[in-house]
């Protein structure tokens, strides 16, 4: 037993607000969900948002109603909220909420006798009724200007962890400053969705949390502060001092648990929370996901959904315009890398279909080919990008090559291999190999240059040119697989062989990962803050010790070292193939 009572994790995502309760043994005790379209139909959202052309946004009032509703559901279910010791959670990333001048006072005077949150705060507390959503793509002009000011995409990624993206908060704020002067002028404070929710629970305006701030294109990750020249370009004629003030001057740091306050009286009197219930900073949903597992540095989470997303804990600050780095939300001196591929499951499905008859969607033929050791794919390589790809950044293309394994030179392009079974094996190999070379610069540890005449050869991927040994000899600590295709043994085994984790490969089902990450952060933060655990017990060591391991299924991979070694021969040919795509 680690803690008494309950710990809540809220997850305000695009389509729903979920609230999960765990006990001190990390067991889930209760869940409630508010589905925006279904439970709050009077906002007329479609999948939680309003879309008009490139503009995608969410009504802030709907979120306020959802907060009351989720706690009403808890109360209605007879759950004793007075036993909740601490709350944290996660929210959709990049979205921004614009609090009107005077909102701080309104928040302070929240009172349950005056009705609910929406009546007391909305719309008077906000200079904009809506919050830009991460699916918005209306800020092309602002992105160009921000990258130009920084000195190019690489430079911006170096400072903020990412190149400019439509959805990132800096370009969104810049668009509002340009197009909605009155709204911008009337704004006292700008929150991310995560700091908005934290502010509501504490009934005071709190600064943006540092890890989530890395999704803004304004925050200098190494210098740990908002970047002066980016503030300048984003604020335009309103000036950088004014914008810095709107951003509360600084962020809430992530290097140790920060108590944001106790839960507001409004929630105490309305729902029966204990007035001592502690609120710890909320973060972004991807950041909370890595907090839902016992991940430490050099551990990788591979999400095999419609697209493939790789989340990784790293202590190497190695930014790239092709992916994102964020400060880690709970481990000091670590970062989270997020690598998003467009072509994941859908590309595999196309190959699967080519092996089946009668429009069968069975994976049996595909899986047999992937695991068929007698199917020789040495000297063969391909990329299958039916959609334009982010990593590497290229238009839609499928290309198959034969290469010479001795000198790694591409010999010729072919329209087909011997048969479609080769495609099944090679698509999984090449997807996994692409991930292996992208995570390599983010892995710490020694580079082994022995026994390989190629180790000094310079190899190029994306924006990097590094020695072959950098790509070939580093191994992750552990790999965790989640998402729809992680059910597939063949895919998961092949990814495991190519990535070559030193300390195991695991699979788990994670329907609640964002909210659960919030629960775990609330539990650890509260025990740490109340000195019930030693302050040397870091978040990762805490989870590694107490995480309920029955949730994890270990994937057995025979001869993993030998198989991982063998795949290094495809690294240089892949680099050459990718060069040809540009
Ligand atoms: P999303 O990312 O949209 O939330 P999921 O995580 O549910 O999606 O993953 C959906 C994908 O999982 C589908 O595109 C499908 O190809 C893939 N998938 C589901 N089951 C299997 C399986 N047994 N083998 C391979 N792929 C699978
Ligand atoms: C991440 C992103 C999405 C949202 C979804 O950069 O835009 O994953 O966080 O909620």
Coordinates of C-alpha atoms and ligand atoms in Angstrom, one line a residue:
X1 CA 0.0 0.0 0.0
X2 CA 1.6 3.2 -1.1
X3 CA -1.0 5.8 -0.3
X4 CA -4.4 5.9 1.3
X5 CA -7.6 7.2 -0.3
X6 CA -8.0 7.9 -4.0
X7 CA -6.1 9.7 -6.7
X8 CA -7.9 11.2 -9.7
X9 CA -6.6 11.5 -13.3
X10 CA -8.7 13.6 -15.7
X11 CA -8.2 13.5 -19.4
X12 CA -9.7 16.3 -21.4
X13 CA -9.3 15.0 -25.0
X14 CA -10.9 16.0 -28.3
X15 CA -14.1 14.1 -27.9
X16 CA -14.5 13.5 -24.2
X17 CA -13.6 14.2 -20.6
X18 CA -12.7 11.1 -18.8
X19 CA -12.0 10.8 -15.0
X20 CA -10.3 7.8 -13.6
X21 CA -9.8 7.1 -9.9
X22 CA -7.1 4.8 -8.6
X23 CA -6.3 3.7 -5.0
X24 CA -2.9 3.9 -3.3
X25 CA -2.1 0.5 -4.8
X26 CA -2.5 1.8 -8.3
X27 CA -5.7 -0.2 -9.0
X28 CA -8.4 1.5 -11.0
X29 CA -11.5 2.0 -8.8
X30 CA -13.8 4.1 -10.8
X31 CA -14.2 5.7 -14.3
X32 CA -16.7 8.2 -15.6
X33 CA -16.8 9.7 -19.1
X34 CA -18.5 12.8 -20.5
X35 CA -18.8 12.4 -24.3
X36 CA -19.1 15.9 -25.7
X37 CA -21.3 15.2 -28.7
X38 CA -23.6 12.8 -26.8
X39 CA -23.8 14.4 -23.3
X40 CA -23.6 18.1 -24.3
X41 CA -25.5 18.1 -27.6
X42 CA -26.5 21.8 -27.3
X43 CA -23.0 22.8 -28.2
X44 CA -23.6 21.2 -31.6
X45 CA -20.0 19.9 -31.9
X46 CA -19.1 17.2 -34.3
X47 CA -16.5 14.8 -32.7
X48 CA -15.9 17.5 -30.1
X49 CA -15.1 20.4 -32.5
X50 CA -16.4 23.0 -34.8
X51 CA -14.7 22.9 -38.3
X52 CA -15.0 25.6 -40.9
X53 CA -12.5 25.2 -43.7
X54 CA -9.0 25.2 -42.2
X55 CA -10.2 26.4 -38.8
X56 CA -10.9 23.9 -36.1
X57 CA -11.9 25.0 -32.6
X58 CA -13.7 23.9 -29.4
X59 CA -16.3 25.8 -27.3
X60 CA -14.7 26.5 -23.9
X61 CA -18.2 26.5 -22.3
X62 CA -18.6 22.9 -23.2
X63 CA -15.5 22.0 -21.3
X64 CA -16.7 23.9 -18.2
X65 CA -20.0 22.0 -18.3
X66 CA -18.1 18.7 -18.8
X67 CA -16.1 19.3 -15.6
X68 CA -19.3 19.7 -13.5
X69 CA -20.9 16.8 -15.3
X70 CA -18.1 14.3 -14.7
X71 CA -18.1 15.1 -10.9
X72 CA -21.9 14.9 -10.8
X73 CA -21.5 11.4 -12.4
X74 CA -19.0 10.4 -9.7
X75 CA -21.4 11.7 -7.0
X76 CA -24.3 10.0 -8.6
X77 CA -22.4 6.7 -8.6
X78 CA -22.0 7.0 -4.8
X79 CA -18.2 7.5 -5.0
X80 CA -16.8 9.2 -1.9
X81 CA -14.9 12.2 -3.3
X82 CA -13.9 13.3 0.2
X83 CA -11.4 10.5 0.1
X84 CA -9.6 11.9 -3.0
X85 CA -6.1 13.0 -1.9
X86 CA -4.8 14.5 -5.1
X87 CA -5.7 15.2 -8.7
X88 CA -3.6 15.6 -11.9
X89 CA -4.3 14.8 -15.5
X90 CA -3.9 15.4 -19.2
X91 CA -5.4 17.5 -22.0
X92 CA -5.3 17.7 -25.8
X93 CA -2.1 19.5 -26.7
X94 CA -1.6 22.9 -28.3
X95 CA -5.1 24.3 -27.7
X96 CA -5.2 27.7 -26.1
X97 CA -7.8 29.4 -23.9
X98 CA -8.1 33.2 -23.7
X99 CA -9.1 34.5 -20.3
X100 CA -10.5 38.0 -20.3
X101 CA -9.2 40.8 -18.1
X102 CA -10.8 40.2 -14.7
X103 CA -11.1 36.4 -15.1
X104 CA -8.8 35.9 -12.1
X105 CA -11.3 37.7 -9.8
X106 CA -14.2 35.7 -11.3
X107 CA -12.4 32.5 -10.6
X108 CA -11.6 33.5 -7.0
X109 CA -15.3 34.2 -6.3
X110 CA -16.5 30.9 -7.7
X111 CA -19.4 29.9 -5.4
X112 CA -21.7 26.9 -5.6
X113 CA -24.7 28.9 -4.5
X114 CA -24.5 30.9 -7.7
X115 CA -24.9 27.8 -9.9
X116 CA -22.4 25.9 -12.0
X117 CA -19.1 26.8 -13.6
X118 CA -20.5 27.7 -17.0
X119 CA -23.0 30.2 -15.5
X120 CA -20.3 31.9 -13.4
X121 CA -17.5 32.0 -15.9
X122 CA -18.8 31.8 -19.4
X123 CA -18.7 33.9 -21.5
X124 CA -17.7 36.8 -19.2
X125 CA -14.4 35.1 -18.2
X126 CA -13.1 34.7 -21.7
X127 CA -12.1 37.0 -24.5
X128 CA -12.7 34.2 -27.0
X129 CA -15.5 31.7 -26.6
X130 CA -13.6 29.1 -28.4
X131 CA -10.1 27.5 -28.2
X132 CA -8.1 26.6 -31.3
X133 CA -7.9 22.9 -31.6
X134 CA -4.9 20.8 -32.6
X135 CA -6.6 19.8 -35.9
X136 CA -6.6 23.5 -37.0
X137 CA -4.4 24.2 -40.0
X138 CA -5.1 27.8 -40.7
X139 CA -1.7 29.3 -39.6
X140 CA 0.5 28.6 -42.6
X141 CA 1.5 32.3 -42.9
X142 CA 2.4 32.6 -39.3
X143 CA 4.5 29.4 -39.4
X144 CA 6.6 30.7 -42.2
X145 CA 7.2 34.0 -40.4
X146 CA 8.1 32.2 -37.1
X147 CA 10.6 29.9 -38.9
X148 CA 12.1 32.9 -40.7
X149 CA 12.6 34.8 -37.5
X150 CA 14.3 31.8 -35.8
X151 CA 16.6 31.3 -38.8
X152 CA 14.9 28.3 -40.4
X153 CA 13.2 25.0 -39.3
X154 CA 16.3 23.5 -37.9
X155 CA 17.1 26.5 -35.8
X156 CA 13.5 26.7 -34.5
X157 CA 13.6 22.9 -33.7
X158 CA 16.9 23.5 -31.9
X159 CA 15.3 26.2 -29.7
X160 CA 11.8 24.9 -29.1
X161 CA 12.1 21.1 -29.8
X162 CA 10.0 21.3 -33.0
X163 CA 9.8 23.2 -36.3
X164 CA 6.8 25.4 -36.8
X165 CA 3.5 23.5 -37.0
X166 CA 0.0 24.8 -37.8
X167 CA -1.4 23.4 -34.6
X168 CA 1.3 24.7 -32.3
X169 CA 0.2 27.5 -29.9
X170 CA 2.6 30.2 -31.0
X171 CA 1.3 30.4 -34.6
X172 CA -2.2 30.3 -33.2
X173 CA -1.6 33.2 -30.8
X174 CA 0.0 35.1 -33.6
X175 CA -3.0 34.7 -35.9
X176 CA -5.3 35.9 -33.1
X177 CA -3.1 39.0 -32.4
X178 CA -3.2 39.8 -36.1
X179 CA -6.9 39.1 -36.9
X180 CA -8.7 39.6 -33.7
X181 CA -7.1 42.7 -32.2
X182 CA -9.9 43.4 -29.6
X183 CA -10.0 39.8 -28.4
X184 CA -6.2 39.9 -28.0
X185 CA -6.2 43.2 -26.2
X186 CA -8.9 42.0 -23.8
X187 CA -6.9 38.9 -22.9
X188 CA -5.4 38.9 -19.4
X189 CA -4.0 35.3 -19.5
X190 CA -3.4 32.7 -22.2
X191 CA -3.7 29.1 -20.9
X192 CA -3.0 25.8 -22.7
X193 CA -5.9 23.4 -22.2
X194 CA -3.9 21.7 -19.5
X195 CA -3.3 24.9 -17.5
X196 CA -6.9 26.0 -18.1
X197 CA -8.2 22.8 -16.4
X198 CA -5.6 23.2 -13.5
X199 CA -6.7 26.8 -13.1
X200 CA -10.4 25.8 -12.8
X201 CA -9.7 23.2 -10.2
X202 CA -7.7 25.6 -8.1
X203 CA -9.9 28.6 -8.9
X204 CA -6.8 30.7 -9.7
X205 CA -4.9 31.4 -12.9
X206 CA -1.8 29.2 -13.0
X207 CA 1.2 29.3 -15.4
X208 CA 1.5 26.9 -18.3
X209 CA 3.2 23.6 -17.4
X210 CA 6.7 23.3 -18.8
X211 CA 6.4 20.0 -20.8
X212 CA 3.2 21.1 -22.5
X213 CA 4.8 24.5 -23.2
X214 CA 7.2 22.7 -25.6
X215 CA 4.2 22.3 -27.9
X216 CA 4.0 26.1 -28.5
X217 CA 7.0 27.0 -30.7
X218 CA 7.8 29.7 -28.2
X219 CA 9.5 28.0 -25.2
X220 CA 13.3 27.6 -25.3
X221 CA 13.8 24.1 -23.8
X222 CA 17.5 24.4 -23.0
X223 CA 17.3 27.9 -21.6
X224 CA 14.1 27.0 -19.7
X225 CA 12.2 30.2 -20.6
X226 CA 10.1 31.8 -23.3
X227 CA 12.3 32.9 -26.2
X228 CA 12.6 36.6 -26.6
X229 CA 12.7 36.8 -30.3
X230 CA 9.9 34.3 -30.8
X231 CA 7.7 36.3 -28.3
X232 CA 8.6 39.3 -30.4
X233 CA 7.5 37.9 -33.8
X234 CA 4.3 36.3 -32.3
X235 CA 3.1 39.4 -30.4
X236 CA 3.7 41.7 -33.4
X237 CA 2.6 45.3 -32.6
X238 CA 1.3 44.4 -29.1
X239 CA 4.9 43.8 -28.0
X240 CA 6.7 40.9 -26.3
X241 CA 6.4 42.2 -22.7
X242 CA 2.7 42.2 -23.0
X243 CA 2.7 38.6 -24.4
X244 CA 5.1 37.4 -21.7
X245 CA 2.6 38.8 -19.1
X246 CA -0.3 37.0 -20.8
X247 CA 1.8 33.8 -20.5
X248 CA 2.3 34.5 -16.7
X249 CA 6.0 35.3 -17.2
X250 CA 7.3 31.8 -16.7
X251 CA 6.2 28.2 -16.7
X252 CA 5.5 25.7 -14.0
X253 CA 8.7 23.6 -13.9
X254 CA 8.7 19.8 -14.2
X255 CA 11.9 19.0 -12.4
X256 CA 10.1 18.2 -9.1
X257 CA 6.4 18.0 -8.1
X258 CA 4.8 21.4 -7.9
X259 CA 1.7 21.8 -5.7
X260 CA -0.6 24.2 -7.7
X261 CA -3.0 24.6 -4.8
X262 CA -5.8 22.8 -3.0
X263 CA -9.0 22.1 -4.7
X264 CA -11.3 25.2 -4.8
X265 CA -14.1 25.6 -2.3
X266 CA -16.6 25.4 -5.1
X267 CA -15.8 21.7 -5.6
X268 CA -15.6 21.1 -1.8
X269 CA -19.1 22.3 -1.2
X270 CA -20.7 21.1 -4.4
X271 CA -19.2 17.6 -4.7
X272 CA -17.8 16.9 -1.2
X273 CA -14.1 17.0 -1.9
X274 CA -11.8 17.4 1.0
X275 CA -10.5 20.9 1.2
X276 CA -7.0 19.5 1.5
X277 CA -7.2 17.7 -1.8
X278 CA -4.1 18.7 -3.7
X279 CA -4.0 19.7 -7.4
X280 CA -0.8 18.9 -9.3
X281 CA -0.1 20.3 -12.8
X282 CA -1.9 18.9 -15.8
X283 CA 0.1 18.1 -18.9
X284 CA -0.5 17.2 -22.6
X285 CA -2.0 13.9 -23.5
X286 CA 1.1 12.4 -25.2
X287 CA 3.1 13.5 -22.2
X288 CA 0.7 11.9 -19.8
X289 CA 0.8 8.7 -21.9
X290 CA 4.5 8.2 -21.1
X291 CA 3.6 8.6 -17.4
X292 CA 1.2 5.7 -17.6
X293 CA 4.0 3.2 -17.9
X294 CA 7.2 2.5 -16.0
X295 CA 9.3 4.1 -18.7
X296 CA 12.8 5.3 -17.9
X297 CA 15.5 6.8 -20.2
X298 CA 16.1 4.7 -23.3
X299 CA 12.7 3.1 -23.1
X300 CA 10.4 3.3 -26.1
X301 CA 6.7 3.2 -26.5
X302 CA 5.6 2.1 -30.0
X303 CA 2.0 2.9 -30.7
X304 CA 0.8 0.9 -33.7
X305 CA -2.5 2.6 -34.4
X306 CA -3.8 3.9 -37.8
X307 CA -0.5 5.8 -37.9
X308 CA 2.6 4.8 -36.0
X309 CA 3.7 7.0 -33.2
X310 CA 6.9 6.5 -31.2
X311 CA 7.2 8.1 -27.7
X312 CA 10.5 7.8 -26.0
X313 CA 12.2 8.9 -22.8
X314 CA 15.6 10.3 -23.5
X315 CA 18.3 12.3 -21.9
X316 CA 19.8 13.3 -25.2
X317 CA 18.7 16.7 -26.5
X318 CA 18.9 15.9 -30.2
X319 CA 16.1 17.9 -32.0
X320 CA 15.0 17.5 -35.6
X321 CA 12.5 19.3 -37.8
X322 CA 11.1 15.8 -38.5
X323 CA 10.0 15.1 -34.9
X324 CA 9.3 16.7 -31.5
X325 CA 11.1 17.0 -28.3
X326 CA 9.4 18.0 -25.0
X327 CA 10.7 18.4 -21.5
X328 CA 9.7 15.3 -19.6
X329 CA 6.7 16.0 -17.4
X330 CA 7.9 14.1 -14.4
X331 CA 11.6 13.1 -14.7
X332 CA 14.2 15.8 -14.2
X333 CA 16.8 16.2 -17.0
X334 CA 14.9 14.0 -19.4
X335 CA 12.9 14.7 -22.5
X336 CA 10.1 13.0 -24.4
X337 CA 10.7 12.5 -28.1
X338 CA 7.6 12.0 -30.3
X339 CA 8.1 10.6 -33.7
X340 CA 4.9 10.4 -35.9
X341 CA 4.7 8.4 -39.0
X342 CA 1.8 8.8 -41.4
X343 CA 2.1 5.3 -43.0
X344 CA 1.5 2.6 -40.4
X345 CA -1.5 0.2 -40.4
X346 CA -3.1 1.4 -43.6
X347 CA 0.0 0.7 -45.6
X348 CA 0.3 -2.8 -44.0
X349 CA -3.4 -3.4 -44.8
X350 CA -2.7 -2.8 -48.5
X351 CA 0.0 -5.4 -48.5
X352 CA -2.2 -7.8 -46.5
X353 CA -5.0 -7.4 -49.0
X354 CA -2.7 -8.2 -51.9
X355 CA -2.0 -11.6 -50.3
X356 CA -5.7 -12.5 -49.7
X357 CA -8.5 -13.6 -52.0
X358 CA -12.2 -12.7 -51.9
X359 CA -11.5 -9.4 -50.1
X360 CA -10.6 -11.3 -46.9
X361 CA -9.2 -9.1 -44.2
X362 CA -7.5 -12.0 -42.4
X363 CA -3.9 -11.3 -41.3
X364 CA -2.9 -15.0 -41.5
X365 CA -1.1 -15.0 -44.9
X366 CA 0.6 -11.7 -44.0
X367 CA 1.8 -13.0 -40.6
X368 CA 3.1 -16.2 -42.0
X369 CA 5.2 -14.3 -44.5
X370 CA 6.5 -11.9 -41.9
X371 CA 7.8 -14.7 -39.6
X372 CA 8.9 -17.1 -42.4
X373 CA 12.7 -17.4 -41.8
X374 CA 13.1 -19.3 -45.0
X375 CA 11.8 -16.3 -47.0
X376 CA 15.1 -14.6 -47.9
X377 CA 14.8 -10.8 -48.0
X378 CA 18.5 -10.0 -47.8
X379 CA 19.4 -7.7 -50.7
X380 CA 15.8 -6.4 -50.8
X381 CA 14.4 -3.2 -49.4
X382 CA 11.5 -1.0 -50.0
X383 CA 9.4 1.9 -48.7
X384 CA 5.6 1.7 -48.8
X385 CA 4.2 5.2 -48.4
X386 CA 0.6 5.3 -49.9
X387 CA 0.3 8.6 -48.0
X388 CA 2.8 11.4 -47.9
X389 CA 5.3 10.6 -45.1
X390 CA 6.6 12.8 -42.3
X391 CA 9.7 10.7 -41.5
X392 CA 11.3 11.0 -44.0
X393 CA 9.5 14.1 -45.2
X394 CA 8.4 12.9 -48.7
X395 CA 5.3 12.7 -50.9
X396 CA 3.4 9.5 -51.3
X397 CA 5.6 6.9 -53.0
X398 CA 6.3 3.1 -53.1
X399 CA 9.7 2.1 -54.1
X400 CA 11.4 -1.4 -54.1
X401 CA 15.1 -1.9 -54.6
X402 CA 17.7 -4.7 -54.8
X403 CA 21.0 -3.8 -53.3
X404 CA 24.4 -5.4 -53.0
X405 CA 24.9 -6.5 -49.3
X406 CA 28.7 -6.4 -49.7
X407 CA 29.0 -2.7 -50.6
X408 CA 25.5 -1.6 -49.7
X409 CA 25.0 0.0 -53.1
X410 CA 21.6 0.0 -54.7
X411 CA 21.7 -2.3 -57.8
X412 CA 18.3 -1.6 -59.3
X413 CA 14.8 -0.6 -58.8
X414 CA 12.1 -3.2 -59.3
X415 CA 8.3 -3.0 -59.7
X416 CA 7.8 -6.3 -57.8
X417 CA 9.8 -8.8 -55.7
X418 CA 9.6 -12.5 -56.4
X419 CA 6.1 -12.6 -54.9
X420 CA 3.9 -10.5 -52.6
X421 CA 5.0 -12.4 -49.5
X422 CA 8.3 -10.5 -49.7
X423 CA 6.4 -7.2 -49.4
X424 CA 4.7 -8.4 -46.2
X425 CA 8.1 -9.2 -44.6
X426 CA 9.8 -6.1 -46.0
X427 CA 7.1 -3.6 -45.1
X428 CA 7.4 -4.5 -41.4
X429 CA 11.2 -4.7 -41.6
X430 CA 11.5 -1.3 -43.2
X431 CA 9.0 0.4 -40.9
X432 CA 10.9 -1.0 -37.9
X433 CA 14.3 -0.1 -39.4
X434 CA 13.1 3.5 -40.0
X435 CA 12.2 3.7 -36.3
X436 CA 15.6 2.1 -35.3
X437 CA 17.7 4.7 -37.1
X438 CA 15.5 7.6 -35.8
X439 CA 15.7 6.6 -32.2
X440 CA 19.5 5.9 -32.4
X441 CA 20.6 9.5 -31.8
X442 CA 18.3 9.7 -28.8
X443 CA 19.7 6.7 -27.1
X444 CA 22.5 7.2 -24.6
X445 CA 25.2 4.7 -24.1
X446 CA 28.5 3.8 -25.6
X447 CA 28.9 3.3 -29.3
X448 CA 30.6 0.0 -30.2
X449 CA 33.0 0.5 -33.1
X450 CA 34.6 -2.9 -32.9
X451 CA 34.4 -5.6 -35.5
X452 CA 32.9 -3.6 -38.3
X453 CA 34.9 -2.1 -41.2
X454 CA 31.9 0.1 -41.9
X455 CA 31.8 1.8 -38.5
X456 CA 33.5 5.0 -39.7
X457 CA 31.3 5.4 -42.8
X458 CA 29.2 8.5 -42.6
X459 CA 25.5 7.7 -43.0
X460 CA 22.8 10.2 -43.7
X461 CA 19.2 10.3 -42.4
X462 CA 16.9 13.4 -42.5
X463 CA 19.0 16.2 -41.1
X464 CA 21.7 14.0 -39.6
X465 CA 25.0 12.7 -40.8
X466 CA 26.6 10.3 -38.3
X467 CA 29.0 7.4 -38.2
X468 CA 27.5 4.1 -39.1
X469 CA 28.3 2.8 -35.6
X470 CA 26.0 5.4 -34.1
X471 CA 23.1 3.9 -36.0
X472 CA 24.1 0.2 -35.8
X473 CA 25.3 -0.4 -32.3
X474 CA 22.9 1.4 -29.9
X475 CA 20.1 -0.6 -28.4
X476 CA 17.0 0.6 -26.5
X477 CA 16.5 -0.6 -22.9
X478 CA 12.9 -1.8 -23.2
X479 CA 10.2 -1.5 -25.9
X480 CA 6.4 -1.4 -25.1
X481 CA 3.8 -1.9 -27.8
X482 CA 0.3 -0.5 -27.8
X483 CA -2.4 0.3 -30.3
X484 CA -4.6 -1.8 -32.7
X485 CA -1.8 -3.6 -34.5
X486 CA 0.0 -4.5 -31.3
X487 CA -2.4 -7.4 -31.1
X488 CA -0.5 -8.9 -34.0
X489 CA 2.3 -11.2 -32.8
X490 CA 4.1 -11.3 -36.1
X491 CA 4.3 -7.5 -36.4
X492 CA 5.3 -7.0 -32.8
X493 CA 8.0 -9.8 -33.0
X494 CA 9.5 -8.3 -36.1
X495 CA 9.6 -4.8 -34.7
X496 CA 11.2 -6.3 -31.5
X497 CA 13.9 -8.1 -33.6
X498 CA 14.8 -5.0 -35.5
X499 CA 14.8 -2.6 -32.6
X500 CA 16.7 -5.0 -30.4
X501 CA 15.8 -3.9 -26.8
X502 CA 18.3 -5.1 -24.2
X503 CA 15.8 -5.7 -21.4
X504 CA 12.6 -6.9 -22.9
X505 CA 9.7 -6.2 -25.2
X506 CA 6.2 -5.9 -23.7
X507 CA 2.6 -5.5 -25.0
X508 CA -0.3 -4.0 -23.1
X509 CA -3.8 -2.7 -23.7
X510 CA -4.1 0.9 -22.8
X511 CA -7.7 2.2 -23.2
X512 CA -7.0 4.7 -20.3
X513 CA -3.4 5.6 -20.7
X514 CA -3.7 9.5 -20.6
X515 CA -6.0 9.5 -17.6
X516 CA -3.9 6.8 -15.9
X517 CA -0.7 8.8 -16.4
X518 CA -2.5 11.6 -14.6
X519 CA -3.5 9.3 -11.7
X520 CA 0.1 8.0 -11.3
X521 CA 1.5 11.5 -11.4
X522 CA -1.0 12.7 -8.7
X523 CA -0.1 9.7 -6.5
X524 CA 3.7 10.0 -6.8
X525 CA 3.6 13.9 -6.5
X526 CA 1.4 13.7 -3.4
X527 CA 3.5 11.0 -1.6
X528 CA 6.7 13.0 -2.5
X529 CA 5.3 16.3 -1.4
X530 CA 4.0 14.9 1.9
X531 CA 7.3 13.2 2.5
X532 CA 5.7 9.7 2.5
X533 CA 8.4 8.6 0.1
X534 CA 12.0 9.7 0.1
X535 CA 12.7 12.6 -2.2
X536 CA 15.3 10.4 -4.0
X537 CA 12.4 8.3 -5.3
X538 CA 12.1 9.6 -8.8
X539 CA 8.9 9.2 -10.8
X540 CA 10.4 6.4 -13.0
X541 CA 11.9 4.5 -10.1
X542 CA 8.5 4.7 -8.3
X543 CA 6.6 3.3 -11.2
X544 CA 9.3 0.6 -11.9
X545 CA 8.8 -0.5 -8.3
X546 CA 5.1 -0.4 -7.9
X547 CA 3.6 -0.7 -11.4
X548 CA 1.1 -3.6 -11.5
X549 CA 3.2 -5.9 -13.8
X550 CA 0.2 -8.2 -14.4
X551 CA -0.9 -5.6 -16.9
X552 CA 2.2 -6.3 -19.1
X553 CA 2.6 -9.2 -21.5
X554 CA 6.2 -10.0 -22.3
X555 CA 6.9 -10.8 -26.0
X556 CA 9.4 -13.7 -26.2
X557 CA 11.9 -13.2 -29.0
X558 CA 14.5 -16.0 -29.5
X559 CA 18.0 -14.9 -30.4
X560 CA 17.1 -11.2 -30.3
X561 CA 20.8 -10.1 -30.3
X562 CA 21.6 -12.1 -33.4
X563 CA 18.6 -11.0 -35.3
X564 CA 19.1 -7.3 -34.3
X565 CA 22.8 -7.6 -35.5
X566 CA 21.7 -9.0 -38.8
X567 CA 19.4 -6.0 -39.5
X568 CA 22.3 -3.5 -39.3
X569 CA 23.2 -4.6 -42.9
X570 CA 20.1 -2.9 -44.2
X571 CA 20.8 0.5 -42.6
X572 CA 23.1 2.0 -45.3
X573 CA 20.9 0.7 -48.1
X574 CA 17.9 2.3 -46.4
X575 CA 19.7 5.6 -46.1
X576 CA 20.5 5.4 -49.9
X577 CA 17.0 4.5 -50.8
X578 CA 15.6 7.5 -48.8
X579 CA 18.0 9.8 -50.4
X580 CA 16.6 8.8 -53.8
X581 CA 13.1 9.7 -52.7
X582 CA 13.7 13.4 -52.5
Ligands
LIG1 P1 -6.3 4.6 -33.9 O1 -4.9 4.9 -34.1 O2 -7.1 5.1 -35.0 O3 -6.8 4.8 -32.5 P2 -6.1 1.7 -33.4 O4 -5.1 1.8 -32.3 O5 -7.4 1.1 -33.0 O6 -6.4 3.0 -34.2 O7 -5.5 0.8 -34.6 C1 -6.2 0.5 -35.7 C2 -5.4 -0.3 -36.7 O8 -5.0 -1.5 -36.1 C3 -6.2 -0.7 -37.9 O9 -5.9 0.2 -39.0 C4 -5.7 -2.1 -38.2 O10 -5.0 -2.2 -39.4 C5 -4.8 -2.4 -37.1 N1 -5.1 -3.8 -36.6 C6 -6.1 -4.2 -35.8 N2 -6.0 -5.5 -35.5 C7 -4.9 -6.0 -36.2 C8 -4.2 -7.2 -36.3 N3 -4.7 -8.3 -35.7 N4 -3.1 -7.3 -37.1 C9 -2.6 -6.2 -37.7 N5 -3.2 -5.0 -37.6 C10 -4.3 -4.9 -36.8
LIG2 C1 0.2 16.1 -30.7 C2 -1.2 16.4 -31.1 C3 -2.3 15.4 -30.8 C4 -3.1 16.0 -29.7 C5 -4.3 15.1 -29.5 O1 1.1 17.0 -31.2 O2 -1.4 17.3 -31.8 O3 -1.8 14.2 -30.4 O4 -2.4 16.1 -28.5 O5 -5.0 15.4 -28.4

